[in-house]
Amino acid sequence: MVDLTKKPYNLSIKQITYIKNKVQQMSTAEKVGQLFFVIGQDEDSVDIPEFIHKYQPGGMMYRPDAAKKIKREITTAQEASTVPMFFAANLESGGNGLIQEGTWFGMPLQMAATDDPNSAYQLGNVAGSEAFQVGGNMSFAPIVDIDNNFRNPIMNTRTFGSDKARVIKMSDAQIKGLKDSQIIPVIKHFPGDGVDERDQHLLSSVNSLSADDWMTSYGEIYHHLISAGVPSVMVGHIMQPAWERKLQPGIEDKELLPASSSKLLINGLLRNVLKFNGLVITDATPMLGYNVTMARKDLLPATINAGIDMILFNKNIDEDYAYIHEAINNGTLSMTRIDEAVTRILGTKLAQGIMDTAENLRLTPPIHIELNSENHQALAAEVAKKSVTLVKDRDQLLPITPQKYPRIRLVVLGDSDDGGFKEGGHVTDTFKTQLEKLGFKVQLFDHEHLNFHEVFEEGVADLQQKFDLALYVANVETASNQTTTRLDWIHLMAADAPWFMKSIPTVFVSTANPYHLFDIPNVSTFINAYTGNHASIDAVLRKLTGQENFSGINPVDPFCGDPLTHL
């Protein structure tokens, strides 16, 4: 059974006695409910108290909504629940992960580009303090993956980069910021995303490192954070074949599983090798990467048997609960294993201050919501100032001024809501408005109404009559359920591509994916901003116009290992 005297619990004898007695007294239905981390329920469509009484979930995760509404929903659910609940959100880049009015502080890669752990601390502290105002008590962050593959469509700016030492120091800082705001950190995505070029939302992706290479990279990160007492780990639908083969020599390829259902990777690698004693939660189980491995009726029990304690989200919630009850009834799932998971869940709630031994909710939000938005935006602006990175300026086009380049053609790529759960940054209007305020005459390339005469018939001289400099801004955000974050030019003649870049000055700015040089290697000037928030756009424009020096460092290789991108 679980040793609650050890980290990350460090509970007293009195607390341990309470948990043992509580687990013995709970009904099977109550225990099964604790295993599920369900999607946050909307008061406009669900009777939340009735939902809580019926399903008795251990936790809920909310997507962003209005602060007052989220607070009301969380409060209602907590009041209806016998055992205080976890309330989590993806607080990866700010309080906007839970509330619409929250601060979009900046993507983790932007924190890494400052090379200052205080940036990551402020990210955790700002996000955590805003979440706490509405009743949030858990963060599905920090992301502790390593950005090893520039083709990966889901990681890049969500990580602290490709240097494991920087990932560790930034993760430590973000965790401290969250804890100082009374938010429980959950590190993710074990056994490590960022190696495959595919997205675990769409299939079981693969961490293909050797066992030794894994241990000296991802393994070092997890070992450090586990030793430091991190309370919870989120497990991805990601395979690690080398470690499964190491732990079970002779295992057949068809037997390999993603970590979210692999006893070898959870009970074997995470618990026995890395000595993690805390709470283990799956990533979202509606993902294809979870469901394609076996029938869901077998998969959910296999997940608990693998050593995982909580299942994130449902497809059909009644069906999912029934699968667990059926597995208990037919002996596939033992009550000993269920009790172990429930012990970890209750132990975490007690150790992290969610509740006391009288089952009272200890962490309650303040009566009045105080987001401290002005101060938080100022902190975000300071990070933006320190992070924007000049990758190259071959032809020394910078600084740009209205005197030097009075007419600018602005071409914005991406800037779309397509793709799952994006941060929601739209940069077109802000760039255009700010450039005009600076004195430039801005002509926005119209992707919806192409100038066919220009596309098919005009040459360099024709374009020089229209603009003096082309400014490309790519806001191609990472998002779930999309297969690439590459540049995707208009398919008709690549009509928006800068074929003229050797004749007309062309500057390229990325406010998201830092790897676009791979698709536009010949461009003279390339800048990475990592985040499409207003603070970052303002910082980019100050630096473009020479009002401020570039100070960001490259936390990844923006040249993608291709010597041609340096030219």
mmCIF file with all atom_site columns, C-alpha atoms in Angstrom, residues 41-44 46 48-49 52 60 62 65-80 87 98-99 101 131 133-136 365-367 369:
data_model
loop_
_atom_site.group_PDB
_atom_site.id
_atom_site.type_symbol
_atom_site.label_atom_id
_atom_site.label_alt_id
_atom_site.label_comp_id
_atom_site.label_asym_id
_atom_site.label_entity_id
_atom_site.label_seq_id
_atom_site.pdbx_PDB_ins_code
_atom_site.Cartn_x
_atom_site.Cartn_y
_atom_site.Cartn_z
_atom_site.occupancy
_atom_site.B_iso_or_equiv
_atom_site.pdbx_formal_charge
_atom_site.auth_seq_id
_atom_site.auth_comp_id
_atom_site.auth_asym_id
_atom_site.auth_atom_id
_atom_site.pdbx_PDB_model_num
ATOM 1  C CA . GLN A 1 41  ? -19.923 21.260 -15.807 1.00 0.00 ? 41  GLN A CA 1
ATOM 2  C CA . ASP A 1 42  ? -21.785 24.281 -17.161 1.00 0.00 ? 42  ASP A CA 1
ATOM 3  C CA . GLU A 1 43  ? -24.490 25.639 -14.883 1.00 0.00 ? 43  GLU A CA 1
ATOM 4  C CA . ASP A 1 44  ? -26.499 26.697 -17.940 1.00 0.00 ? 44  ASP A CA 1
ATOM 5  C CA . VAL A 1 46  ? -26.457 20.911 -15.992 1.00 0.00 ? 46  VAL A CA 1
ATOM 6  C CA . ILE A 1 48  ? -24.391 20.844 -10.847 1.00 0.00 ? 48  ILE A CA 1
ATOM 7  C CA . PRO A 1 49  ? -25.435 19.648 -7.340  1.00 0.00 ? 49  PRO A CA 1
ATOM 8  C CA . ILE A 1 52  ? -22.064 15.847 -8.067  1.00 0.00 ? 52  ILE A CA 1
ATOM 9  C CA . MET A 1 60  ? -13.122 18.601 -12.292 1.00 0.00 ? 60  MET A CA 1
ATOM 10 C CA . TYR A 1 62  ? -12.598 23.644 -16.391 1.00 0.00 ? 62  TYR A CA 1
ATOM 11 C CA . ASP A 1 65  ? -15.155 31.052 -18.968 1.00 0.00 ? 65  ASP A CA 1
ATOM 12 C CA . ALA A 1 66  ? -16.195 34.288 -17.273 1.00 0.00 ? 66  ALA A CA 1
ATOM 13 C CA . ALA A 1 67  ? -14.614 34.609 -13.839 1.00 0.00 ? 67  ALA A CA 1
ATOM 14 C CA . LYS A 1 68  ? -17.840 35.119 -11.888 1.00 0.00 ? 68  LYS A CA 1
ATOM 15 C CA . LYS A 1 69  ? -19.482 32.176 -13.622 1.00 0.00 ? 69  LYS A CA 1
ATOM 16 C CA . ILE A 1 70  ? -16.525 29.828 -13.079 1.00 0.00 ? 70  ILE A CA 1
ATOM 17 C CA . LYS A 1 71  ? -16.346 30.838 -9.426  1.00 0.00 ? 71  LYS A CA 1
ATOM 18 C CA . ARG A 1 72  ? -20.063 30.209 -8.971  1.00 0.00 ? 72  ARG A CA 1
ATOM 19 C CA . GLU A 1 73  ? -19.835 26.798 -10.659 1.00 0.00 ? 73  GLU A CA 1
ATOM 20 C CA . ILE A 1 74  ? -16.830 25.688 -8.631  1.00 0.00 ? 74  ILE A CA 1
ATOM 21 C CA . THR A 1 75  ? -18.386 26.908 -5.384  1.00 0.00 ? 75  THR A CA 1
ATOM 22 C CA . THR A 1 76  ? -21.613 25.091 -6.166  1.00 0.00 ? 76  THR A CA 1
ATOM 23 C CA . ALA A 1 77  ? -19.785 21.858 -6.912  1.00 0.00 ? 77  ALA A CA 1
ATOM 24 C CA . GLN A 1 78  ? -17.612 22.064 -3.794  1.00 0.00 ? 78  GLN A CA 1
ATOM 25 C CA . GLU A 1 79  ? -20.635 22.681 -1.604  1.00 0.00 ? 79  GLU A CA 1
ATOM 26 C CA . ALA A 1 80  ? -22.397 19.669 -3.111  1.00 0.00 ? 80  ALA A CA 1
ATOM 27 C CA . PHE A 1 87  ? -10.461 21.897 -9.556  1.00 0.00 ? 87  PHE A CA 1
ATOM 28 C CA . LEU A 1 98  ? -9.224  29.136 -16.419 1.00 0.00 ? 98  LEU A CA 1
ATOM 29 C CA . ILE A 1 99  ? -10.905 32.533 -16.742 1.00 0.00 ? 99  ILE A CA 1
ATOM 30 C CA . GLU A 1 101 ? -10.437 37.836 -17.945 1.00 0.00 ? 101 GLU A CA 1
ATOM 31 C CA . ALA A 1 131 ? -7.083  30.785 -10.646 1.00 0.00 ? 131 ALA A CA 1
ATOM 32 C CA . GLN A 1 133 ? -9.588  33.843 -6.980  1.00 0.00 ? 133 GLN A CA 1
ATOM 33 C CA . VAL A 1 134 ? -12.336 31.689 -8.492  1.00 0.00 ? 134 VAL A CA 1
ATOM 34 C CA . GLY A 1 135 ? -11.717 28.462 -6.560  1.00 0.00 ? 135 GLY A CA 1
ATOM 35 C CA . GLY A 1 136 ? -9.122  26.733 -8.708  1.00 0.00 ? 136 GLY A CA 1
ATOM 36 C CA . PRO A 1 365 ? -11.601 31.662 -2.772  1.00 0.00 ? 365 PRO A CA 1
ATOM 37 C CA . PRO A 1 366 ? -11.939 35.221 -1.476  1.00 0.00 ? 366 PRO A CA 1
ATOM 38 C CA . ILE A 1 367 ? -15.385 36.773 -1.432  1.00 0.00 ? 367 ILE A CA 1
ATOM 39 C CA . ILE A 1 369 ? -12.480 38.562 -7.156  1.00 0.00 ? 369 ILE A CA 1
#
